[in-house]
XYZ file of N, CA and C in Angstrom:
171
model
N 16.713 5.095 18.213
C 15.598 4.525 18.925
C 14.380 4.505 17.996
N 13.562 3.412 18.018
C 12.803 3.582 17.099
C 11.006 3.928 17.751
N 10.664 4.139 17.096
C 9.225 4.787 17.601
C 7.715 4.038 17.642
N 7.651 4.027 18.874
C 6.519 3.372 19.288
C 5.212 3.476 17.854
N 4.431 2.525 17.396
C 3.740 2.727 16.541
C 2.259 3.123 17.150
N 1.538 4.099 16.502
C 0.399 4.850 17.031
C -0.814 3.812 17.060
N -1.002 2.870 15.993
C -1.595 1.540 15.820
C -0.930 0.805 15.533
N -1.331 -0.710 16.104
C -0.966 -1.527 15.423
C -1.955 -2.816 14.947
N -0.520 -2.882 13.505
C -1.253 -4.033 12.395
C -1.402 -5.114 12.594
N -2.593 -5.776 12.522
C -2.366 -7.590 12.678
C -2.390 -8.253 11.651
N -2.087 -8.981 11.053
C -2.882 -9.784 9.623
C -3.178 -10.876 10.227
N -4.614 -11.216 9.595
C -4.656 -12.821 9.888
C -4.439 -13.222 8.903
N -4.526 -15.018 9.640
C -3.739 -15.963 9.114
C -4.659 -15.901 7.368
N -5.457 -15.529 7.109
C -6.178 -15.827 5.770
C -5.367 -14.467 4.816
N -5.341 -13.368 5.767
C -4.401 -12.633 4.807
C -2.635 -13.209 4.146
N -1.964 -13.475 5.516
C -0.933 -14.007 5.650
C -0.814 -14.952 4.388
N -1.481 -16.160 4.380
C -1.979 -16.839 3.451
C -2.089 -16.269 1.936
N -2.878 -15.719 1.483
C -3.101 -14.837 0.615
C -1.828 -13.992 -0.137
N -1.373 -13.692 1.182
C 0.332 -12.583 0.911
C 1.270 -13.572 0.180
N 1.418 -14.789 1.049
C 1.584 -15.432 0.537
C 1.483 -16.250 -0.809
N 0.636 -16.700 -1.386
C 0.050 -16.885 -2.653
C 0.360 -16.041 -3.609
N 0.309 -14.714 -3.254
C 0.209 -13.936 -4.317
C 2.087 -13.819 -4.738
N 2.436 -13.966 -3.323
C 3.993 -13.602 -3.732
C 4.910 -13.800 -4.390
N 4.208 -15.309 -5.339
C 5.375 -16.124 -6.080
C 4.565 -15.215 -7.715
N 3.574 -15.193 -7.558
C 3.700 -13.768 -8.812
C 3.448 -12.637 -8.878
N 3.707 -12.261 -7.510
C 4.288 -10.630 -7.470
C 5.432 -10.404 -6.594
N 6.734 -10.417 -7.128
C 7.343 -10.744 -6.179
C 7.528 -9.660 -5.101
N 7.334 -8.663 -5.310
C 7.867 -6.914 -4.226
C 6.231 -6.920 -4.042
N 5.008 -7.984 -3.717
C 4.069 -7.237 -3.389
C 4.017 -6.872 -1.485
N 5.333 -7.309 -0.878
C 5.470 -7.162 0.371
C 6.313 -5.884 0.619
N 6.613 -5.592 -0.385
C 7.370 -4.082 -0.408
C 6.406 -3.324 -0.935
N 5.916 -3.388 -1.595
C 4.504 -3.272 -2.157
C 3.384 -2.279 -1.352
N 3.134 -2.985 -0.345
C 2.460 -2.917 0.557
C 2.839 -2.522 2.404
N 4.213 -2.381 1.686
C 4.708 -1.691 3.415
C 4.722 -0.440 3.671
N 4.172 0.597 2.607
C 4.042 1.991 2.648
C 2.686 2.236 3.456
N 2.040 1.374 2.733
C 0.482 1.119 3.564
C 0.114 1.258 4.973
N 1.016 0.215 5.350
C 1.344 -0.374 6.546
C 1.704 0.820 7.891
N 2.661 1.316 7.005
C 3.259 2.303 7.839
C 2.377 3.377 8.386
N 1.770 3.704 7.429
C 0.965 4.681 7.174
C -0.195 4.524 8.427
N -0.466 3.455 7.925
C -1.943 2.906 9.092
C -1.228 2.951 10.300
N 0.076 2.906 10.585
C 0.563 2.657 12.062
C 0.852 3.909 12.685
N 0.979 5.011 11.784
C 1.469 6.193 11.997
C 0.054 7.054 12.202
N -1.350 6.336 12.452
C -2.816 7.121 12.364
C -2.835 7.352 10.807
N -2.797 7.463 10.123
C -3.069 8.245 8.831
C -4.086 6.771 8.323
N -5.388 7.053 8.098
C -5.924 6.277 8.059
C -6.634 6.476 6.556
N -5.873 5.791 5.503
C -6.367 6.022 4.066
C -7.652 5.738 3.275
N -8.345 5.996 1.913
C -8.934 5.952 1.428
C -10.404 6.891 2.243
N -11.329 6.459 2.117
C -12.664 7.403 2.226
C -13.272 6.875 3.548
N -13.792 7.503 4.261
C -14.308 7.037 5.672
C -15.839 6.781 5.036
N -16.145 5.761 5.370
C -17.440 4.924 4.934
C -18.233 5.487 6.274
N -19.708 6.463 6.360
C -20.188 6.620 7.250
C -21.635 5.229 7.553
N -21.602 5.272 8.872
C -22.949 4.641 9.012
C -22.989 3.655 8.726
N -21.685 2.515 9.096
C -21.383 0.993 8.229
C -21.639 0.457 9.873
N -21.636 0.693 10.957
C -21.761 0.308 12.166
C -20.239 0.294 12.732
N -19.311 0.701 12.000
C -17.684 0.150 12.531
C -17.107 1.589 13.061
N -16.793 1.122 14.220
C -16.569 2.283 15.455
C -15.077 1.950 15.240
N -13.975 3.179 15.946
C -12.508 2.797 15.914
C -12.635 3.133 17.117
């Protein structure tokens, strides 16, 4: 059974796009980037918490 994700990811279409683009010269950047992914879905919310930017979760 697989496990409900704690968040979830959206990409928009400009990322999508982008993922795209980049993919024909990187080809694993979608493997690349699914550790990330996971991560953010599992709460673990990476890099440095920017205080006082106005962005509430």
């Amino acid at each position: 059974m697989s496990e409900t994700p704690f968040v979830i990811v959206n990409f928009t279409d400009n990322f999508k796009q982008k993922i795209r683009s980049l993919s024909k010269k990187y080809r694993h950047i979608r493997n690349d980037i699914q550790p990330i992914i996971e991560e953010l879905q599992s709460g673990n919310f990476l890099g440095d918490q920017l205080q006082e930017q106005g962005i509430q979760f």
